[in-house]
Amino acid sequence: MSADISYPYMPIDRTLKYVPHTHPFMQAALIARENRAGDSIYPVGIVMVKHGQVVATAGNGFDKGSGTPHICPRIVLDCKSGEGYELCSLHDPDGHAESCLLKRAVAAGIDPAQSDVYMYGHWWACEPCWQKLIAAGVRDLYVTDDAHVRFCREKVLSETLTPSVKSVYISGALSNLAEGTGERHKVFYEELGAAVRALGINAYIPHLHSDPERHPDILAEKVFSMDVEQVERQDCLVAEVTYPSLGTGGEIFAAYKAGKPVVLLSHKSAPVSRFVRGNPSVVYHIEYETYEEATRMLQNVLKQL
């Protein structure tokens, strides 16, 4: 089968071995994928077998377990398969399932020599992982007999990159902007809202309801209560923080108190307060050059929430 598949890397003297996904050891790798993979975007499970018994299990993403919140910058930046590993600690070769498995085996006092390894969730192994397996004396690496189809990048991402959030609050400066720039910023916030809606997510844009210029008669107390209520009601806060804003800062803190994830956006040239960046509710900080880039990267972040 390997002769029909073009692998990104394969050692000259090695080849992958194949079993059906129903094979008992592959099913054990499936369970490891569900319970141990710390990478929710491309989860991989793996087991080591010696003398007909599973002796060690692991998952990619440093065994952090399924459901661990993580926004991968490789996905945000649309990196190609095999590229940009240095951007993401979970995708660094040390975080790959093969490396994690060897570490767990050694920690448990198990000699990997003459073992077989079964991997569920991927269709090939990178060069660093192959070299580690070979150096450890692993005999064969098994994948499912349809892994190149079942776990190809396009298929996996189509299944995992589905937003769980149903609504977001779009926050951004309205007051104290440079003269003549207010309307353009409002248009940008609406463009962010349109990008969100394109994913099937509802977007609440506060200036459409309580703009200081369009709705000057709404009392300040009412604006406060309206905005806090909406921040608490939505699943996520998206905050454009290029320009300092007391209102945006307050909305970020309200999201923190309500336990809502926060996504920050700012132009690459803008300094952003460490207090804001250090908020534990911030799951990702998008730094963009153009508005088009900002909307695209926001969609890629939300797909991972």
Coordinates of N, CA and C in Angstrom, one line a residue, residues 170-173 177 185 188-189 192 237-252 262-277 282 284-288:
I170 N -18.7 41.9 20.0 CA -17.7 42.6 19.4 C -17.4 43.9 20.1
S171 N -16.2 44.0 20.7 CA -15.9 45.2 21.5 C -14.8 46.0 20.8
G172 N -14.9 47.3 20.9 CA -13.8 48.2 20.4 C -14.0 49.6 20.7
A173 N -13.0 50.4 20.6 CA -13.0 51.8 21.0 C -14.0 52.6 20.2
L177 N -11.2 58.4 19.7 CA -10.4 58.0 18.5 C -10.0 59.3 17.8
H185 N -13.7 52.9 12.0 CA -13.6 51.8 13.0 C -14.9 51.1 13.2
F188 N -15.2 48.7 10.5 CA -14.4 47.5 10.8 C -15.0 46.6 11.8
Y189 N -15.6 47.1 12.9 CA -16.3 46.2 13.8 C -17.5 45.5 13.1
L192 N -16.0 42.7 11.2 CA -15.7 41.5 12.1 C -17.0 40.8 12.4
L237 N -16.1 37.0 24.0 CA -15.9 38.4 23.7 C -14.7 38.6 22.7
V238 N -14.9 39.3 21.7 CA -13.9 39.7 20.7 C -13.6 41.1 20.9
A239 N -12.4 41.5 21.3 CA -12.0 42.9 21.7 C -10.9 43.4 20.8
E240 N -11.3 44.5 20.0 CA -10.3 45.2 19.2 C -9.6 46.2 20.1
V241 N -8.3 46.0 20.4 CA -7.6 46.8 21.4 C -6.4 47.6 20.9
T242 N -6.5 47.9 19.6 CA -5.4 48.8 19.0 C -5.4 50.1 19.7
Y243 N -6.6 50.7 19.9 CA -6.7 52.0 20.6 C -7.2 51.8 22.0
P244 N -6.5 52.4 23.0 CA -6.9 52.2 24.4 C -8.3 52.8 24.6
S245 N -9.1 52.0 25.4 CA -10.5 52.4 25.6 C -11.0 51.9 27.0
L246 N -11.4 52.8 27.8 CA -11.9 52.4 29.1 C -13.1 51.5 29.0
G247 N -14.0 51.7 28.0 CA -15.2 50.9 27.8 C -14.8 49.5 27.4
T248 N -13.8 49.3 26.5 CA -13.4 48.0 26.0 C -12.7 47.3 27.2
G249 N -11.9 48.0 28.0 CA -11.2 47.4 29.1 C -12.3 46.9 30.1
G250 N -13.3 47.7 30.3 CA -14.4 47.2 31.2 C -15.1 46.0 30.7
E251 N -15.3 46.0 29.4 CA -16.0 44.8 28.8 C -15.1 43.6 28.9
I252 N -13.8 43.7 28.8 CA -12.9 42.6 28.9 C -12.9 42.1 30.3
V262 N -11.9 35.3 25.8 CA -11.7 36.6 25.2 C -10.7 36.5 24.1
V263 N -11.0 37.0 22.9 CA -10.0 37.0 21.8 C -9.7 38.5 21.6
L264 N -8.4 38.8 21.6 CA -7.9 40.2 21.4 C -7.5 40.3 19.9
L265 N -7.7 41.5 19.4 CA -7.2 41.9 18.1 C -6.5 43.2 18.2
S266 N -5.3 43.4 17.6 CA -4.7 44.7 17.5 C -3.8 44.7 16.3
H267 N -3.5 46.0 15.8 CA -2.6 46.1 14.7 C -1.2 45.8 15.2
K268 N -0.3 45.2 14.4 CA 1.0 44.8 14.8 C 1.8 46.0 15.4
S269 N 1.5 47.2 15.0 CA 2.3 48.4 15.5 C 1.8 48.9 16.8
A270 N 0.7 48.4 17.3 CA 0.1 48.9 18.5 C 0.6 48.2 19.8
P271 N 1.1 49.0 20.8 CA 1.4 48.4 22.1 C 0.2 48.1 22.9
V272 N 0.0 46.9 23.4 CA -1.2 46.6 24.2 C -0.8 46.3 25.6
S273 N -1.5 46.8 26.5 CA -1.2 46.7 28.0 C -1.0 45.3 28.4
R274 N 0.0 45.1 29.2 CA 0.3 43.7 29.7 C -0.9 43.3 30.6
F275 N -1.5 44.2 31.3 CA -2.7 43.9 32.1 C -3.8 43.2 31.3
V276 N -4.0 43.7 30.1 CA -5.0 43.2 29.2 C -4.5 41.8 28.6
R277 N -3.3 41.8 28.2 CA -2.7 40.6 27.6 C -2.6 39.5 28.6
V282 N -8.1 35.5 28.2 CA -7.6 35.7 26.9 C -7.1 34.4 26.3
Y284 N -6.5 34.0 22.9 CA -5.6 34.3 21.7 C -5.5 35.8 21.5
H285 N -4.4 36.2 21.0 CA -4.2 37.6 20.7 C -3.8 37.7 19.2
I286 N -4.7 38.2 18.4 CA -4.4 38.3 16.9 C -3.7 39.7 16.7
E287 N -2.6 39.6 16.0 CA -1.9 40.8 15.6 C -1.9 40.9 14.1
Y288 N -2.5 41.9 13.5 CA -2.8 41.9 12.1 C -2.1 43.1 11.4

